[in-house]
PDB file of C-alpha atoms in Angstrom:
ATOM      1  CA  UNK A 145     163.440  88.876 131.072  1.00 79.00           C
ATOM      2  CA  UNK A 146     164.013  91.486 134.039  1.00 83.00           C
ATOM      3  CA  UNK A 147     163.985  94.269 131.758  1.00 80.00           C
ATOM      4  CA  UNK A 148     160.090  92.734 130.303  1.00 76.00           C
ATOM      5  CA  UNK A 149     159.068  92.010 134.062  1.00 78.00           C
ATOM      6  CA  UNK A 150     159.906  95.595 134.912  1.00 80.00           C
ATOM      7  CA  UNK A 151     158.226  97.277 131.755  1.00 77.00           C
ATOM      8  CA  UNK A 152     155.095  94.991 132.687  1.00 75.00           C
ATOM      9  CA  UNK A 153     155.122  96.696 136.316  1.00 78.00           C
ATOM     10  CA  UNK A 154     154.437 100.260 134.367  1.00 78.00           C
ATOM     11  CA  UNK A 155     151.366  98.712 133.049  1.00 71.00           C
ATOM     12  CA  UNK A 156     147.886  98.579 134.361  1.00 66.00           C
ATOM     13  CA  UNK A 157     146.495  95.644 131.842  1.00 73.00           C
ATOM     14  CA  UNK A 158     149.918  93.506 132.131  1.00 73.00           C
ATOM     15  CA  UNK A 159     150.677  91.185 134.509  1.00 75.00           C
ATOM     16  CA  UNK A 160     153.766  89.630 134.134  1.00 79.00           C
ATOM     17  CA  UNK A 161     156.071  90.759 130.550  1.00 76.00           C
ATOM     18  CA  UNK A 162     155.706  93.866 128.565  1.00 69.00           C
ATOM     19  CA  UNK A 163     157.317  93.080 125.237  1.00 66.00           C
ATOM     20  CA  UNK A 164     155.582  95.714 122.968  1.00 69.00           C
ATOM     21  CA  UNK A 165     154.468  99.298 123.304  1.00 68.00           C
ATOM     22  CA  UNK A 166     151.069 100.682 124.236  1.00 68.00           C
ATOM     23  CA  UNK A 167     151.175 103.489 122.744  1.00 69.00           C
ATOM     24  CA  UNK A 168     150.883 105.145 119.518  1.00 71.00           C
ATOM     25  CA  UNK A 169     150.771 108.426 117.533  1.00 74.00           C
ATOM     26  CA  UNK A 170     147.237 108.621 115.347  1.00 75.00           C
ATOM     27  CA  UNK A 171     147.793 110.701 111.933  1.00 77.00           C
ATOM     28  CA  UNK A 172     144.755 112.230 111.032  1.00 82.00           C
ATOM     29  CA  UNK A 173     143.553 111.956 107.405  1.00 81.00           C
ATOM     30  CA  UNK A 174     142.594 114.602 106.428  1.00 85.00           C
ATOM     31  CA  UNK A 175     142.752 114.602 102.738  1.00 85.00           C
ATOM     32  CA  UNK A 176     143.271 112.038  99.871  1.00 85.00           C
ATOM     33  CA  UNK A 177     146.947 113.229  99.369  1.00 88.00           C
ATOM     34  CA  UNK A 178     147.542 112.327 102.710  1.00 87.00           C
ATOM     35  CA  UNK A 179     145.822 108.763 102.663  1.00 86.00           C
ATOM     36  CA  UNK A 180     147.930 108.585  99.298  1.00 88.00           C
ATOM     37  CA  UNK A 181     150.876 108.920 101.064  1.00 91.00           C
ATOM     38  CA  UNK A 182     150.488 106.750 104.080  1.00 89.00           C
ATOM     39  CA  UNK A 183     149.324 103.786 101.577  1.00 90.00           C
ATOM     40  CA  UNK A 184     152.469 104.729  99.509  1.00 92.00           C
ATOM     41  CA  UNK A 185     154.603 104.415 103.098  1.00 94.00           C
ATOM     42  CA  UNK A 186     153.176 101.302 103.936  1.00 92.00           C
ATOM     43  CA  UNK A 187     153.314  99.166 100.754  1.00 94.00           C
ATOM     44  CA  UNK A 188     156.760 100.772 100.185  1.00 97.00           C
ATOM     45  CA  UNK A 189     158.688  99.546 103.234  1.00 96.00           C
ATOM     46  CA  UNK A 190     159.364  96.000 102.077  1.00 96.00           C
ATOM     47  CA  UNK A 191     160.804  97.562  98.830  1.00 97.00           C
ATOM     48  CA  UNK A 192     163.051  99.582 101.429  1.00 96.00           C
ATOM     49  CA  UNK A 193     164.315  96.648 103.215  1.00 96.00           C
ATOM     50  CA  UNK A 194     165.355  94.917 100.638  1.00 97.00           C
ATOM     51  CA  UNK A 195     162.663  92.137 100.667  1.00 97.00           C
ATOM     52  CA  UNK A 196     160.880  92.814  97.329  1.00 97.00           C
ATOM     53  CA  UNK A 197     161.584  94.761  93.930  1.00 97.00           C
ATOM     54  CA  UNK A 198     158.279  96.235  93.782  1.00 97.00           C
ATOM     55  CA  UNK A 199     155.341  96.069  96.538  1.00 96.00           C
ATOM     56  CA  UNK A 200     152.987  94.154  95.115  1.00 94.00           C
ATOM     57  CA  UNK A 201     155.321  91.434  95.050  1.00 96.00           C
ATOM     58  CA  UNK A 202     155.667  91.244  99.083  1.00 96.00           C
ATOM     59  CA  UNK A 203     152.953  88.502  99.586  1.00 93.00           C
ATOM     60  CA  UNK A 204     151.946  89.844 102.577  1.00 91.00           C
ATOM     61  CA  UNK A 205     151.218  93.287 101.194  1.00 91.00           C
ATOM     62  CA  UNK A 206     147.770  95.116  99.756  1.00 89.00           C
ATOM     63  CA  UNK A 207     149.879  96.464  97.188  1.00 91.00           C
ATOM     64  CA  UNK A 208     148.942  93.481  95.347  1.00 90.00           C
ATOM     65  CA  UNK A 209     145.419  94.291  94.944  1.00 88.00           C
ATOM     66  CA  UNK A 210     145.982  98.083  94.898  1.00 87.00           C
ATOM     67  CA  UNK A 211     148.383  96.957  91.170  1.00 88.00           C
ATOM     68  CA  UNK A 212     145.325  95.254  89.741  1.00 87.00           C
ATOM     69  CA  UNK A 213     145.719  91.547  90.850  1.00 88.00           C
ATOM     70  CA  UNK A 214     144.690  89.356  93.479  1.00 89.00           C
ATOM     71  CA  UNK A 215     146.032  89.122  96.578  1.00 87.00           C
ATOM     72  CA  UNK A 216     146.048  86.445  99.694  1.00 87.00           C
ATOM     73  CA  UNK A 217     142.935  87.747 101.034  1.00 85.00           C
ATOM     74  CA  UNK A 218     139.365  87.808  99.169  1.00 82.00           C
ATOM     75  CA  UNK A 219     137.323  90.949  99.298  1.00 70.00           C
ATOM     76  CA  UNK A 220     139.811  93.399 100.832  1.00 72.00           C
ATOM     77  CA  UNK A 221     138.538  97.100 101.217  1.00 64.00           C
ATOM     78  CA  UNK A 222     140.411  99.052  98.951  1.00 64.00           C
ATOM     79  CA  UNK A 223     140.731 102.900  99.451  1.00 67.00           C
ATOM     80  CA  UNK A 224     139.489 105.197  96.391  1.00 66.00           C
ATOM     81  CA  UNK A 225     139.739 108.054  96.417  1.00 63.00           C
ATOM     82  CA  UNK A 226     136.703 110.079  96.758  1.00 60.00           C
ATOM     83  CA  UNK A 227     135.970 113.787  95.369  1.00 60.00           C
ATOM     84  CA  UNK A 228     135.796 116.504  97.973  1.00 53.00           C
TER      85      UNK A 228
END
């Protein structure tokens, strides 16, 4: 808990444990290749853990609806790509 109080103290908006990061590293997308591939990342890394045999069987996971079927959520915003 010392190590969370004293990551907290390096923080403007925290006032007592830090327990995440506030950063990040944006990726612009820049083409449809590269959306491609950061979907393909994403829906990939329960395959890569071990948790599922194919992404759209991770529950949790747009792949579902990106294979055809229907996932968890109603109405989720798939990206198509678009001609540039």
């Amino acid at each position: 808990m010392d190590f969370f109080k004293k990551e907290a103290e390096k923080s403007s908006n925290v006032k007592h444990h830090q327990f995440w990061r506030h950063d990040n590293k944006p990726i612009e997308l820049w083409s449809n290749k590269v959306i491609q591939q950061k979907i393909d990342y994403l829906h990939n890394n329960p395959v890569e853990e071990g948790l599922v045999y194919k992404p759209e069987d991770y529950v949790y996971s747009s792949a579902t609806d990106y294979a055809g079927l229907k996932g968890l959520i109603d109405d989720v915003v798939v990206f198509r790509m678009f001609g540039i």
